[in-house]
Amino acid sequence: MKIFFSFFLSVFVYFSCQSQTQKIELKLTKGQSYTQKTVVKSVIKQKVNDQEISINMTITGQMKYLVTDYASDIYSMNVSYENLSMKMVHPGGTSVFDSESTDETDIMSSVFRMMKNKPFQIKMTKSGKIAEVKNVEVLYTGAFDKFPQLTAEQKEQIRTQIMQSYGDKAFKGNLEMLSAVFPDRAVAKGDTWNIKTQLEAGMSATLDGVYKLDEITATEFVISGASLFTTKNNEVDTATTVLPFKYNMAGTMNSVMRIDKKTGWLIEGKISQNIKGTMSIKASEKMPEGMTVPMEMTSDMVFTDK
């Protein structure tokens, strides 16, 4: 009877915890550092003049978030890259850029290396939204001084490429894709909520997602998400691009995230993305007739805290 009662009590406690509402939010500690490691594997397929071109890309990196202050439900943080790398397999061969490379003639690897350990600042709400990103320009300040052979135009093009992938707008959207998924109310297992996120990494897009609290364990919240991806009908900034163009893309993004109950920090996130559409190059002096290029992009992303 005692064994039966203990078993009944444990089952009762388990289902009581599952049915109770839980507030999912960040509970970080001032002075503490938090880590985020990223591995993104993408395949980009384009069709140009009836010829299919495929590019396989792997981007890896590790970032450190140091909480410097907490006031009015907002965390102030110093954020820095600890390492960065990019590998591309394309029709012309393989290109590898790595912050850990010691090759002084490799311009992109040298830029990545100089981006390391240069803190910029963010403000993040308890719900994971980015309220402010400051001083991202510190990442590339002085990065081109070692390459006098580059023209001012070349330096600006490289800077623009870096900012599209690692700038303030790109950083805000990429981080909120993981952090700003918390509901604005207490939820129980099985509850759903809606989140809209703006992305600015390379192309302007909107994610409209439905998220669900799938599981509650003693140490974790498990959240899944299903989102629709659509580009905004805006041209890419043409001030520093060779040809003016815009994207018309749509697709889906599915995610599963394990959140630490104690801190609200992401333990592990897995995201799969599949988008299709076109890239339209406007008519110009360099391309009088313009061009529309069909595109398909698939990505698998893994984010971990260690």
Short mmCIF file of C-alpha atoms in Angstrom, two decimals, residues 103-240:
data_model
loop_
_atom_site.label_atom_id
_atom_site.label_comp_id
_atom_site.label_asym_id
_atom_site.label_seq_id
_atom_site.Cartn_x
_atom_site.Cartn_y
_atom_site.Cartn_z
CA ASP A 103 47.59 33.26 -43.26
CA GLU A 104 48.21 37.01 -43.42
CA THR A 105 47.45 37.08 -47.16
CA ASP A 106 43.91 35.74 -46.66
CA ILE A 107 41.88 38.94 -46.43
CA MET A 108 38.56 37.52 -45.21
CA SER A 109 40.19 35.23 -42.62
CA SER A 110 42.21 38.20 -41.37
CA VAL A 111 39.04 40.29 -41.09
CA PHE A 112 37.34 37.47 -39.17
CA ARG A 113 40.36 37.21 -36.88
CA MET A 114 40.28 40.95 -36.15
CA MET A 115 36.56 40.74 -35.35
CA LYS A 116 37.28 38.43 -32.41
CA ASN A 117 37.02 39.59 -28.81
CA LYS A 118 35.75 43.07 -29.71
CA PRO A 119 32.69 43.67 -27.51
CA PHE A 120 29.67 45.54 -28.75
CA GLN A 121 26.60 46.27 -26.68
CA ILE A 122 23.01 45.06 -26.70
CA LYS A 123 19.96 45.52 -24.52
CA MET A 124 17.63 42.52 -24.23
CA THR A 125 14.26 42.31 -22.52
CA LYS A 126 13.25 39.45 -20.24
CA SER A 127 11.13 38.15 -23.11
CA GLY A 128 14.21 37.85 -25.34
CA LYS A 129 13.53 40.83 -27.61
CA ILE A 130 16.48 43.00 -28.63
CA ALA A 131 15.78 46.59 -27.60
CA GLU A 132 19.08 48.03 -28.79
CA VAL A 133 22.31 47.11 -30.58
CA LYS A 134 25.23 49.54 -30.34
CA ASN A 135 28.82 49.88 -31.55
CA VAL A 136 28.77 46.96 -34.00
CA GLU A 137 31.13 49.01 -36.17
CA VAL A 138 33.89 48.18 -33.66
CA LEU A 139 34.03 44.74 -35.31
CA TYR A 140 35.60 46.03 -38.50
CA THR A 141 37.25 49.25 -37.31
CA GLY A 142 40.85 49.12 -38.54
CA ALA A 143 40.30 45.73 -40.15
CA PHE A 144 41.42 46.94 -43.59
CA ASP A 145 44.45 48.96 -42.51
CA LYS A 146 46.69 45.94 -43.16
CA PHE A 147 45.58 45.73 -46.79
CA PRO A 148 46.64 48.91 -48.59
CA GLN A 149 46.27 47.09 -51.91
CA LEU A 150 42.48 47.25 -51.56
CA THR A 151 40.73 50.19 -53.16
CA ALA A 152 38.22 52.23 -51.21
CA GLU A 153 35.45 50.61 -53.25
CA GLN A 154 36.70 47.10 -52.47
CA LYS A 155 36.93 47.89 -48.77
CA GLU A 156 33.38 49.23 -48.78
CA GLN A 157 32.06 46.14 -50.59
CA ILE A 158 33.71 43.82 -48.04
CA ARG A 159 32.46 45.97 -45.16
CA THR A 160 28.92 45.83 -46.59
CA GLN A 161 29.09 42.03 -46.94
CA ILE A 162 30.24 41.72 -43.33
CA MET A 163 27.51 44.04 -42.07
CA GLN A 164 24.83 42.14 -44.01
CA SER A 165 25.83 38.95 -42.16
CA TYR A 166 27.17 40.29 -38.85
CA GLY A 167 25.83 43.87 -38.55
CA ASP A 168 23.32 45.24 -36.06
CA LYS A 169 20.18 44.47 -38.10
CA ALA A 170 21.39 40.98 -39.03
CA PHE A 171 22.40 40.27 -35.44
CA LYS A 172 19.06 41.46 -34.04
CA GLY A 173 16.99 39.28 -36.39
CA ASN A 174 19.19 36.19 -36.06
CA LEU A 175 19.22 36.34 -32.28
CA GLU A 176 15.49 37.05 -31.95
CA MET A 177 14.83 34.01 -34.14
CA LEU A 178 16.05 32.07 -31.07
CA SER A 179 15.51 34.33 -28.08
CA ALA A 180 12.28 36.22 -28.83
CA VAL A 181 10.08 33.14 -28.93
CA PHE A 182 8.77 33.37 -25.39
CA PRO A 183 5.02 33.88 -24.83
CA ASP A 184 3.78 37.12 -23.30
CA ARG A 185 1.81 35.20 -20.69
CA ALA A 186 2.17 32.17 -18.46
CA VAL A 187 1.52 28.96 -20.42
CA ALA A 188 0.88 25.28 -19.75
CA LYS A 189 2.00 22.26 -21.73
CA GLY A 190 0.22 22.23 -25.09
CA ASP A 191 -0.45 25.99 -25.20
CA THR A 192 0.40 27.93 -28.37
CA TRP A 193 1.21 31.56 -29.14
CA ASN A 194 2.16 33.72 -32.13
CA ILE A 195 5.45 35.53 -32.73
CA LYS A 196 6.49 37.81 -35.62
CA THR A 197 10.20 38.40 -36.28
CA GLN A 198 11.94 40.71 -38.74
CA LEU A 199 15.09 39.36 -40.41
CA GLU A 200 17.72 41.53 -42.10
CA ALA A 201 20.63 39.14 -42.82
CA GLY A 202 21.25 39.53 -46.56
CA MET A 203 17.57 39.98 -47.39
CA SER A 204 14.70 41.67 -45.55
CA ALA A 205 12.10 39.12 -44.51
CA THR A 206 9.34 38.43 -41.99
CA LEU A 207 8.81 35.27 -39.96
CA ASP A 208 5.22 34.63 -38.83
CA GLY A 209 5.41 31.78 -36.34
CA VAL A 210 3.18 29.66 -34.14
CA TYR A 211 5.02 28.28 -31.11
CA LYS A 212 3.98 25.55 -28.71
CA LEU A 213 5.13 24.43 -25.28
CA ASP A 214 5.67 20.74 -25.99
CA GLU A 215 7.23 19.54 -22.78
CA ILE A 216 8.16 20.57 -19.25
CA THR A 217 10.87 18.65 -17.43
CA ALA A 218 12.56 19.24 -14.10
CA THR A 219 15.21 21.42 -15.80
CA GLU A 220 13.91 22.40 -19.24
CA PHE A 221 11.11 23.82 -21.34
CA VAL A 222 10.83 22.27 -24.81
CA ILE A 223 9.31 24.62 -27.40
CA SER A 224 8.54 23.90 -31.05
CA GLY A 225 7.76 26.42 -33.75
CA ALA A 226 6.35 26.46 -37.29
CA SER A 227 6.85 29.71 -39.20
CA LEU A 228 6.13 31.16 -42.62
CA PHE A 229 9.00 33.06 -44.24
CA THR A 230 8.27 35.89 -46.71
CA THR A 231 10.58 38.56 -48.06
CA LYS A 232 9.54 42.16 -47.92
CA ASN A 233 9.25 43.70 -51.38
CA ASN A 234 12.24 45.96 -50.87
CA GLU A 235 15.33 46.29 -52.99
CA VAL A 236 18.67 45.38 -51.47
CA ASP A 237 20.65 48.50 -50.64
CA THR A 238 22.32 49.26 -53.96
CA ALA A 239 24.73 51.90 -52.76
CA THR A 240 27.59 49.42 -52.56
#
